[in-house]
Coordinates of C-alpha atoms and ligand atoms in Angstrom, one line a residue:
M1247 CA 139.0 -3.1 113.1
S1248 CA 138.3 -3.1 109.4
E1249 CA 134.6 -2.0 109.8
I1250 CA 133.8 1.7 109.4
A1251 CA 133.0 3.5 112.7
T1252 CA 129.2 3.6 112.3
A1253 CA 129.2 -0.2 111.7
I1254 CA 130.6 -0.9 115.1
D1255 CA 128.2 -2.2 117.8
P1256 CA 129.0 -0.1 120.9
K1257 CA 128.2 -3.0 123.2
K1258 CA 130.7 -5.2 121.4
R1259 CA 133.4 -2.5 121.5
L1260 CA 132.8 -1.8 125.2
A1261 CA 133.0 -5.5 125.9
E1262 CA 136.4 -5.6 124.3
L1263 CA 137.7 -2.4 126.0
E1264 CA 136.4 -2.9 129.5
P1265 CA 138.6 -5.8 130.6
I1266 CA 141.7 -4.1 129.3
A1267 CA 140.7 -0.8 131.0
R1268 CA 140.0 -2.7 134.2
T1269 CA 143.7 -3.7 134.5
L1270 CA 144.2 -0.2 135.9
E1271 CA 142.4 -1.3 139.0
P1272 CA 144.3 -4.2 140.6
D1273 CA 142.2 -6.3 143.1
G1274 CA 142.9 -6.6 146.8
A1275 CA 145.4 -9.5 146.4
A1276 CA 147.2 -7.7 143.6
R1277 CA 147.4 -4.5 145.6
S1278 CA 148.8 -6.3 148.6
A1279 CA 151.4 -7.9 146.4
L1280 CA 152.4 -4.6 144.8
A1281 CA 152.5 -2.8 148.2
S1282 CA 154.5 -5.5 149.7
A1283 CA 157.1 -5.5 146.9
V1284 CA 157.4 -1.7 147.2
F1285 CA 157.6 -1.9 151.0
Q1286 CA 160.4 -4.5 150.8
H1287 CA 162.2 -2.2 148.3
T1288 CA 162.0 0.8 150.5
E1289 CA 162.9 -1.2 153.6
R1290 CA 166.0 -2.4 151.9
F1291 CA 166.9 1.2 150.9
L1292 CA 166.5 2.3 154.5
E1293 CA 168.4 -0.7 155.9
E1294 CA 171.3 -0.1 153.6
L1295 CA 171.3 3.7 154.2
P1296 CA 173.6 4.0 157.2
D1297 CA 176.4 2.2 155.3
A1298 CA 175.7 3.5 151.8
R1299 CA 177.8 6.2 150.3
C1300 CA 176.1 9.6 150.2
Y1301 CA 177.6 10.5 146.9
I1302 CA 178.5 8.2 144.0
G1303 CA 180.2 10.1 141.2
E1304 CA 181.1 7.1 139.0
H1305 CA 178.0 6.0 137.2
D1306 CA 176.4 5.4 133.8
R1307 CA 174.7 8.8 133.6
G1308 CA 171.3 7.1 133.9
A1309 CA 171.8 5.0 130.8
K1310 CA 169.9 2.0 132.1
V1311 CA 166.9 4.0 132.9
H1312 CA 167.1 6.0 129.8
A1313 CA 167.1 2.9 127.6
F1314 CA 164.1 1.4 129.4
E1315 CA 161.2 2.5 127.2
V1316 CA 157.4 2.7 127.9
T1317 CA 155.7 -0.3 126.2
E1318 CA 152.1 -1.2 125.4
Q1319 CA 152.1 -4.2 127.7
G1320 CA 153.9 -3.1 130.8
N1321 CA 156.2 -5.0 133.1
D1322 CA 156.1 -6.8 136.4
I1323 CA 156.8 -4.8 139.5
E1324 CA 160.0 -6.7 140.4
A1325 CA 161.6 -5.8 137.1
L1326 CA 160.8 -2.1 137.7
L1327 CA 162.1 -2.1 141.3
T1328 CA 165.3 -3.8 140.2
L1329 CA 165.7 -1.0 137.6
L1330 CA 165.2 1.7 140.2
N1331 CA 167.7 0.0 142.5
E1332 CA 170.3 -0.3 139.8
G1333 CA 169.6 2.8 137.8
V1334 CA 168.5 5.4 140.3
H1335 CA 169.4 4.6 144.0
H1336 CA 173.1 4.2 143.5
S1337 CA 174.3 7.1 141.5
G1338 CA 174.8 10.8 142.2
L1339 CA 173.6 12.2 145.5
N1340 CA 171.6 10.3 148.0
P1341 CA 169.7 13.2 149.8
A1342 CA 168.2 10.8 152.4
S1343 CA 171.7 10.0 153.7
A1344 CA 173.0 11.3 157.0
G1345 CA 176.1 12.2 155.1
H1346 CA 174.4 14.9 153.1
V1347 CA 175.8 18.1 154.5
A1348 CA 176.0 19.9 151.1
Y1349 CA 173.7 22.7 149.8
I1350 CA 170.8 22.6 152.2
P1351 CA 169.7 19.1 153.1
G1352 CA 166.6 17.9 154.9
G1353 CA 166.3 14.1 154.7
G1354 CA 162.7 13.0 154.1
L1355 CA 160.7 11.8 157.1
Y1356 CA 159.3 8.4 156.6
P1357 CA 155.7 9.2 157.9
S1358 CA 155.5 11.9 155.2
S1359 CA 155.8 9.2 152.6
L1360 CA 152.9 7.4 154.1
G1361 CA 151.0 10.7 154.2
D1362 CA 151.7 11.0 150.5
M1363 CA 150.4 7.5 150.0
I1364 CA 147.2 8.2 151.8
A1365 CA 146.8 11.5 149.9
A1366 CA 147.4 9.7 146.5
V1367 CA 145.2 6.7 147.2
T1368 CA 142.3 8.8 148.3
N1369 CA 143.1 11.6 145.8
H1370 CA 141.3 14.2 147.9
Y1371 CA 140.9 17.5 146.1
A1372 CA 142.7 20.0 148.3
G1373 CA 142.4 23.1 146.2
M1374 CA 138.9 24.1 147.3
F1375 CA 136.9 23.9 150.5
Y1376 CA 133.6 22.6 149.2
P1377 CA 134.8 19.3 147.6
S1378 CA 137.0 18.5 150.6
P1379 CA 136.6 20.6 153.7
G1380 CA 138.6 18.2 155.8
A1381 CA 141.6 18.2 153.6
V1382 CA 141.5 21.9 153.3
R1383 CA 141.3 22.3 157.1
I1384 CA 144.4 20.2 157.3
E1385 CA 146.2 22.5 154.9
N1386 CA 144.9 25.5 156.7
Q1387 CA 146.1 24.1 160.0
M1388 CA 149.6 23.6 158.7
V1389 CA 149.7 27.2 157.4
R1390 CA 148.3 28.4 160.7
W1391 CA 150.9 26.5 162.7
M1392 CA 153.7 28.1 160.7
A1393 CA 152.1 31.5 160.9
D1394 CA 152.0 31.1 164.7
L1395 CA 155.6 30.0 164.7
V1396 CA 156.6 33.2 162.8
G1397 CA 154.4 35.3 165.1
Y1398 CA 152.0 36.4 162.5
P1399 CA 148.5 37.8 163.4
A1400 CA 145.2 35.9 162.8
S1401 CA 144.6 37.8 159.6
S1402 CA 147.7 36.3 158.0
R1403 CA 147.3 33.6 155.4
G1404 CA 149.6 31.4 153.4
D1405 CA 150.1 28.6 151.0
L1406 CA 151.8 25.2 150.9
T1407 CA 153.8 25.2 147.8
S1408 CA 156.0 22.7 146.0
G1409 CA 159.2 24.4 147.3
G1410 CA 160.9 27.6 148.3
S1411 CA 161.4 28.9 144.7
V1412 CA 157.7 28.8 144.0
A1413 CA 156.9 30.3 147.4
N1414 CA 159.3 33.2 146.7
L1415 CA 157.8 33.7 143.3
T1416 CA 154.3 33.8 144.8
A1417 CA 155.5 36.3 147.4
I1418 CA 157.0 38.6 144.9
F1419 CA 154.0 38.5 142.7
T1420 CA 151.8 39.2 145.7
A1421 CA 154.0 42.2 146.6
R1422 CA 153.6 43.5 143.0
E1423 CA 149.8 43.2 143.2
A1424 CA 149.5 44.6 146.8
R1425 CA 151.6 47.7 145.8
G1426 CA 149.5 48.1 142.7
L1427 CA 152.5 48.1 140.5
R1428 CA 151.6 48.3 136.8
A1429 CA 153.7 47.7 133.7
R1430 CA 154.2 51.4 133.2
D1431 CA 155.5 51.7 136.8
V1432 CA 158.1 49.0 136.6
G1433 CA 160.9 51.2 135.2
K1434 CA 160.8 53.4 138.3
A1435 CA 160.2 50.8 140.9
V1436 CA 163.2 49.7 142.9
I1437 CA 164.0 46.2 144.4
Y1438 CA 166.7 45.8 147.0
R1439 CA 168.6 42.7 147.9
T1440 CA 172.1 41.5 148.6
E1441 CA 174.5 39.4 146.5
Q1442 CA 173.8 36.6 148.9
A1443 CA 170.1 36.4 148.2
H1444 CA 169.2 33.0 146.7
H1445 CA 169.2 32.9 142.9
C1446 CA 165.6 31.9 142.8
V1447 CA 164.8 35.5 143.9
A1448 CA 166.3 36.8 140.7
K1449 CA 164.4 34.2 138.8
A1450 CA 161.2 35.1 140.5
I1451 CA 161.7 38.8 139.7
R1452 CA 162.0 37.9 136.1
I1453 CA 159.0 35.6 136.0
A1454 CA 156.9 38.1 137.8
G1455 CA 157.6 40.6 135.0
L1456 CA 159.8 42.8 137.3
A1457 CA 163.2 42.3 135.5
E1458 CA 163.0 45.9 134.3
C1459 CA 162.7 47.3 137.8
V1460 CA 165.7 49.2 139.1
Q1461 CA 167.6 46.5 141.0
R1462 CA 170.0 47.5 143.8
T1463 CA 172.5 45.2 145.3
V1464 CA 172.9 46.3 148.9
P1465 CA 176.3 46.1 150.4
M1466 CA 176.9 43.6 153.2
D1467 CA 178.9 43.6 156.4
D1468 CA 181.9 41.2 156.9
R1469 CA 179.5 38.4 157.9
F1470 CA 177.5 38.7 154.7
R1471 CA 174.5 40.4 156.3
M1472 CA 172.7 43.2 154.6
D1473 CA 174.1 46.6 155.7
A1474 CA 170.9 48.3 156.9
G1475 CA 172.6 51.7 156.9
A1476 CA 173.6 51.3 153.3
L1477 CA 170.1 50.2 152.5
E1478 CA 168.6 53.3 154.1
A1479 CA 171.0 55.6 152.3
Q1480 CA 170.3 54.0 149.0
V1481 CA 166.6 54.2 149.5
A1482 CA 166.9 57.9 150.3
R1483 CA 169.0 58.5 147.2
D1484 CA 166.5 56.6 145.1
R1485 CA 163.5 58.6 146.4
E1486 CA 165.3 61.8 145.8
A1487 CA 165.9 60.7 142.2
G1488 CA 162.2 60.3 141.8
L1489 CA 162.3 56.5 141.9
R1490 CA 159.8 54.4 143.9
P1491 CA 161.3 51.9 146.4
F1492 CA 159.0 49.0 146.1
L1493 CA 160.4 45.8 147.5
V1494 CA 163.2 44.7 149.8
V1495 CA 164.2 41.0 149.9
A1496 CA 166.1 39.9 153.0
S1497 CA 167.4 36.5 153.9
A1498 CA 167.0 34.7 157.2
G1499 CA 169.7 32.1 156.7
T1500 CA 171.6 32.6 153.4
T1501 CA 172.3 29.4 151.5
D1502 CA 176.0 30.1 151.3
T1503 CA 176.8 30.9 154.9
G1504 CA 173.6 30.9 156.9
A1505 CA 173.8 34.6 157.5
I1506 CA 170.7 36.4 158.9
D1507 CA 170.1 39.9 157.6
P1508 CA 169.2 42.5 160.3
L1509 CA 165.5 42.0 160.0
G1510 CA 164.4 44.6 162.6
A1511 CA 166.4 47.4 161.0
I1512 CA 165.2 46.5 157.5
A1513 CA 161.6 46.3 158.7
D1514 CA 162.0 49.9 160.1
I1515 CA 163.2 51.2 156.7
A1516 CA 160.5 49.3 154.8
E1517 CA 157.8 50.6 157.1
S1518 CA 158.8 54.2 156.9
T1519 CA 159.0 54.1 153.1
G1520 CA 156.1 51.9 152.2
M1521 CA 158.2 49.1 150.7
W1522 CA 157.0 45.5 150.8
F1523 CA 159.4 43.6 153.1
H1524 CA 159.9 40.0 152.0
V1525 CA 162.1 37.5 153.9
D1526 CA 163.4 34.4 152.3
A1527 CA 163.7 32.0 155.4
A1528 CA 163.7 28.9 153.2
Y1529 CA 166.7 27.6 155.0
G1530 CA 166.5 29.4 158.4
G1531 CA 162.8 29.6 159.2
F1532 CA 162.4 26.5 161.2
F1533 CA 165.2 27.4 163.5
L1534 CA 162.4 29.4 165.2
L1535 CA 161.9 26.0 166.9
A1536 CA 165.3 26.2 168.5
A1537 CA 165.7 28.2 171.8
E1538 CA 169.4 28.7 171.0
V1539 CA 168.8 31.0 168.0
R1540 CA 165.1 32.0 168.2
D1541 CA 166.1 35.6 169.3
K1542 CA 167.8 36.1 165.9
L1543 CA 164.7 35.3 164.1
V1544 CA 161.9 36.9 166.1
E1545 CA 161.7 40.0 163.8
L1546 CA 160.5 37.7 161.0
R1547 CA 157.1 38.7 162.3
R1548 CA 157.6 42.1 160.9
A1549 CA 158.0 41.0 157.4
D1550 CA 155.1 41.4 154.9
S1551 CA 155.8 37.9 153.6
V1552 CA 158.0 35.0 154.7
V1553 CA 159.1 31.8 152.8
L1554 CA 159.8 28.6 154.8
D1555 CA 160.9 25.3 153.3
P1556 CA 159.4 22.3 155.2
H1557 CA 161.5 20.1 152.9
K1558 CA 164.5 21.6 154.6
G1559 CA 164.1 22.5 158.3
L1560 CA 161.1 20.3 158.9
F1561 CA 162.8 17.4 157.2
L1562 CA 159.9 16.6 154.8
P1563 CA 160.6 14.9 151.5
Y1564 CA 161.1 17.2 148.5
G1565 CA 158.0 18.9 147.3
S1566 CA 157.1 21.1 150.3
G1567 CA 157.7 24.8 150.5
A1568 CA 155.5 27.4 152.3
L1569 CA 154.6 31.0 151.9
L1570 CA 153.1 33.2 154.7
V1571 CA 151.7 36.6 154.1
R1572 CA 151.0 38.9 157.0
D1573 CA 148.1 40.6 155.3
G1574 CA 146.2 37.5 154.2
E1575 CA 143.8 39.5 152.0
A1576 CA 146.7 40.7 149.9
L1577 CA 147.6 37.0 149.1
R1578 CA 144.0 36.2 148.4
D1579 CA 143.3 39.2 146.3
A1580 CA 146.4 38.5 144.1
H1581 CA 145.2 34.9 143.5
T1582 CA 141.5 34.8 143.3
A1583 CA 139.9 34.2 140.0
H1584 CA 136.5 33.0 138.8
G1585 CA 135.5 30.4 136.3
A1586 CA 131.9 29.6 135.3
Y1587 CA 132.6 25.9 135.9
L1588 CA 133.4 26.7 139.5
R1589 CA 130.0 28.2 140.2
D1590 CA 129.1 25.5 142.7
M1591 CA 131.7 26.7 145.1
P1592 CA 130.1 28.8 147.8
A1593 CA 131.7 32.3 147.9
D1594 CA 131.9 32.4 151.7
Q1595 CA 134.3 29.5 151.6
D1596 CA 136.8 31.4 149.4
W1597 CA 138.7 32.3 152.5
F1598 CA 139.6 28.7 153.2
S1599 CA 140.5 27.5 149.7
P1600 CA 144.2 27.0 148.9
A1601 CA 143.3 27.7 145.2
N1602 CA 142.5 31.3 146.2
H1603 CA 145.9 31.8 147.7
S1604 CA 148.0 30.1 145.1
P1605 CA 148.7 30.0 141.3
E1606 CA 147.4 26.4 141.4
L1607 CA 143.9 25.0 141.1
T1608 CA 144.2 21.2 141.2
R1609 CA 147.1 20.2 143.5
P1610 CA 148.2 17.3 145.6
F1611 CA 146.9 17.1 149.1
R1612 CA 150.2 18.4 150.3
G1613 CA 149.2 19.1 153.9
L1614 CA 149.1 15.5 154.8
R1615 CA 152.8 14.8 154.4
M1616 CA 153.4 17.5 157.1
W1617 CA 150.3 16.9 159.2
L1618 CA 151.1 13.2 159.7
P1619 CA 154.6 13.5 161.1
L1620 CA 153.8 16.6 163.2
H1621 CA 150.8 14.9 164.9
L1622 CA 152.5 11.5 165.1
F1623 CA 155.7 12.7 166.7
G1624 CA 154.6 16.0 168.3
I1625 CA 156.8 19.1 168.1
A1626 CA 159.4 18.2 170.7
P1627 CA 161.6 15.9 168.5
F1628 CA 161.6 18.6 165.8
R1629 CA 162.8 21.2 168.3
A1630 CA 165.5 18.7 169.5
A1631 CA 166.6 18.0 165.9
V1632 CA 167.0 21.6 164.8
S1633 CA 168.8 22.4 168.1
E1634 CA 171.0 19.4 167.5
K1635 CA 172.0 20.8 164.1
I1636 CA 173.0 24.1 165.6
W1637 CA 175.2 22.3 168.1
L1638 CA 176.6 20.0 165.4
A1639 CA 177.7 23.1 163.5
R1640 CA 179.2 24.7 166.6
Y1641 CA 181.0 21.5 167.4
F1642 CA 182.3 21.1 163.8
H1643 CA 183.4 24.7 163.8
E1644 CA 185.5 24.2 166.9
E1645 CA 186.9 20.8 165.8
V1646 CA 187.7 21.5 162.2
A1647 CA 189.7 24.6 163.3
K1648 CA 192.0 22.3 165.1
V1649 CA 192.9 20.4 161.9
E1650 CA 196.3 21.5 160.8
G1651 CA 196.2 23.5 157.5
I1652 CA 192.5 24.4 157.8
E1653 CA 191.0 27.9 158.2
V1654 CA 187.4 28.2 159.4
G1655 CA 184.9 30.9 158.5
P1656 CA 182.9 32.8 161.2
E1657 CA 181.0 31.1 164.0
P1658 CA 177.9 29.8 162.5
D1659 CA 174.7 31.9 162.9
L1660 CA 172.6 28.7 162.3
S1661 CA 174.0 25.4 161.0
V1662 CA 176.3 26.3 158.1
V1663 CA 180.0 26.3 158.6
T1664 CA 182.6 27.3 156.0
F1665 CA 186.2 26.2 156.0
R1666 CA 189.1 25.9 153.6
A1667 CA 192.5 24.5 153.3
R1668 CA 195.5 26.9 153.4
G1669 CA 198.7 25.8 151.6
D1670 CA 202.1 27.5 151.4
D1671 CA 201.2 29.7 148.5
P1672 CA 197.9 31.6 148.9
A1673 CA 197.6 31.9 145.1
L1674 CA 197.2 28.1 144.9
D1675 CA 194.6 27.8 147.7
N1676 CA 191.6 27.7 145.5
E1677 CA 193.1 24.8 143.5
L1678 CA 194.1 23.1 146.7
N1679 CA 190.5 23.3 147.9
N1680 CA 189.1 22.1 144.5
R1681 CA 191.3 19.0 145.0
L1682 CA 190.2 18.5 148.5
V1683 CA 186.5 18.7 147.5
A1684 CA 187.1 16.2 144.6
D1685 CA 188.9 13.9 147.0
M1686 CA 186.0 14.0 149.4
H1687 CA 183.5 13.4 146.6
R1688 CA 185.4 10.3 145.5
D1689 CA 185.1 9.0 149.0
G1690 CA 181.5 10.0 149.1
R1691 CA 180.6 8.8 152.7
I1692 CA 180.0 12.4 153.7
F1693 CA 179.0 14.8 150.9
V1694 CA 180.1 18.5 151.1
S1695 CA 179.6 21.3 148.6
S1696 CA 181.7 24.4 148.0
T1697 CA 181.1 28.0 147.1
T1698 CA 183.1 31.0 146.1
I1699 CA 182.8 34.2 148.1
D1700 CA 184.7 37.2 146.7
G1701 CA 186.7 34.9 144.5
V1702 CA 187.7 32.7 147.4
L1703 CA 186.7 29.0 147.4
W1704 CA 185.1 27.9 150.7
I1705 CA 183.9 24.4 151.5
R1706 CA 180.7 24.2 153.4
L1707 CA 179.1 22.0 156.0
A1708 CA 175.3 22.5 156.2
A1709 CA 173.9 20.3 159.0
L1710 CA 170.2 20.0 158.5
C1711 CA 169.4 16.4 157.6
F1712 CA 167.5 15.0 160.5
R1713 CA 169.7 11.8 160.2
T1714 CA 173.0 13.7 160.7
H1715 CA 174.5 13.2 164.2
K1716 CA 177.8 13.7 165.9
E1717 CA 179.3 10.5 164.5
H1718 CA 178.9 11.8 161.0
V1719 CA 180.6 15.1 161.8
D1720 CA 183.4 13.1 163.4
L1721 CA 183.7 11.1 160.2
L1722 CA 183.8 14.3 158.1
I1723 CA 186.7 15.6 160.2
E1724 CA 188.5 12.4 159.7
M1725 CA 187.9 12.7 155.9
I1726 CA 189.2 16.2 155.9
R1727 CA 192.3 15.2 157.7
D1728 CA 193.0 12.2 155.4
G1729 CA 192.0 14.2 152.3
L1730 CA 194.3 17.0 153.2
D1731 CA 197.2 14.6 153.6
R1732 CA 196.5 13.2 150.1
V1733 CA 196.0 16.5 148.2
S1734 CA 198.6 18.7 149.9
G1735 CA 201.4 16.4 149.1
G1736 CA 201.5 18.0 145.6
G1737 CA 198.7 18.1 143.0
D1738 CA 200.1 15.4 140.7
D1739 CA 200.1 12.7 143.3
A1740 CA 196.5 13.3 144.3
P1741 CA 194.2 10.4 143.5
G1742 CA 192.5 10.7 140.2
H1743 CA 195.1 13.1 138.8
Ligands
PLP958 C1 166.7 26.2 149.2 C2 166.5 27.7 149.2 C3 165.6 28.3 148.2 C4 165.0 27.5 147.1 O1 164.0 26.7 147.6 P1 163.6 25.3 146.8 O2 162.8 24.6 147.8 O3 164.9 24.6 146.5 O4 162.9 25.8 145.6 C5 165.4 29.6 148.4 N1 166.1 30.3 149.3 C6 166.9 29.8 150.2 C7 167.6 30.6 151.2 C8 167.2 28.4 150.1 O5 168.0 27.9 151.0

């Protein structure tokens, strides 16, 4: 390497570089060995899953993984898989676990991982129709399937996103474009939502440059649903004041309690005032598959845009959200752009291309992780699984109410149930519930989360992991009973104190 650049013979340098660069392409035998090591690793994970704790709070804060640095020469696969096993799989939350009933779970269907593998190995370009019409057709078909589920017309379009937050952001940006809102209009434009709207909506409003809109928090009824009468009155007052009602964001299944806002009444108000009506159905949307609750969700079809989260109610691994927009052209108009380097793309194919319905250009072939399980299993087991979650929530609601010292929240609309411990002194109840949650987290077999509503701490069960069945709910009830015995005997005796 001491020669000056011009003195180097290109052939000689290439001969040096090529064999090293070629190590990026293992041969068939090496590929099989890698794949089989990874397969054994994931099999072991799945075999241990039923008995593994869902939550492991005592850990090294990822120190092992953190200390393991990238090197010039690399490592063998066994060492890396061992590190994953020791440094990743057994600390914190295991979202694949049947015991995950915290936040909003989903699970992660196995065939999706194989779909991801096919997508990654083939590396199809799913952003545009022309380089990969087949891949784009698969993406389009998944969007269409969800649009049909929601009851949207043929002119609707959508996008497979990385998650619900990005889908909500894309929806709110589309609303802004569709209503022709310009920077100078922002101060007079009004956005309506309730306190129970997911926090990603507030984030999306900021990212979309709408933070300076007038933002109204609409009152809710005693079941945390938007009060449509209050919305109507507020909209009327705002119009009288010369403001411009622009966007109403409703929830179909709030994260805290699973509440469904009165979609039909909100649609009426939005229609009569020209507001964009967006529904965040990231949690609740796929309950459209369940005959038990379908009626509560049919008015979703009246929304201008709807967000669904296939990595929740369709049980896909993380990385799958979806946006549907009733007026498909609004979505496309908001996201179509042209670059000189894209001049080979035939314009009549714009309609198909995900890149024209999304902030992304190059993106993973996301459709395959949804297409493979849907076509492999058919829809029937998905219907059964979401219905099962509804019945699990109803069953839990009934059974946990029988536990001495437990108060339950309302009958679940979908599959979230809230409950809390009640002690002798109401002023100490939040502390009692904090201790109960901590006790259950130390146990870790079933993992619950908690929330505060109007200053009151509630513990939640959110049944949505496809692996969660009656036995897990029974175990949770047993843990609540035992935990309550431990923590209500007086705080100082509680384990860990
Ligand atoms: C989960 C959730 C979101 C956020 O979706 P991500 O996929 O986590 O980005 C938004 N809204 C609701 C109602 C949710 O449950």
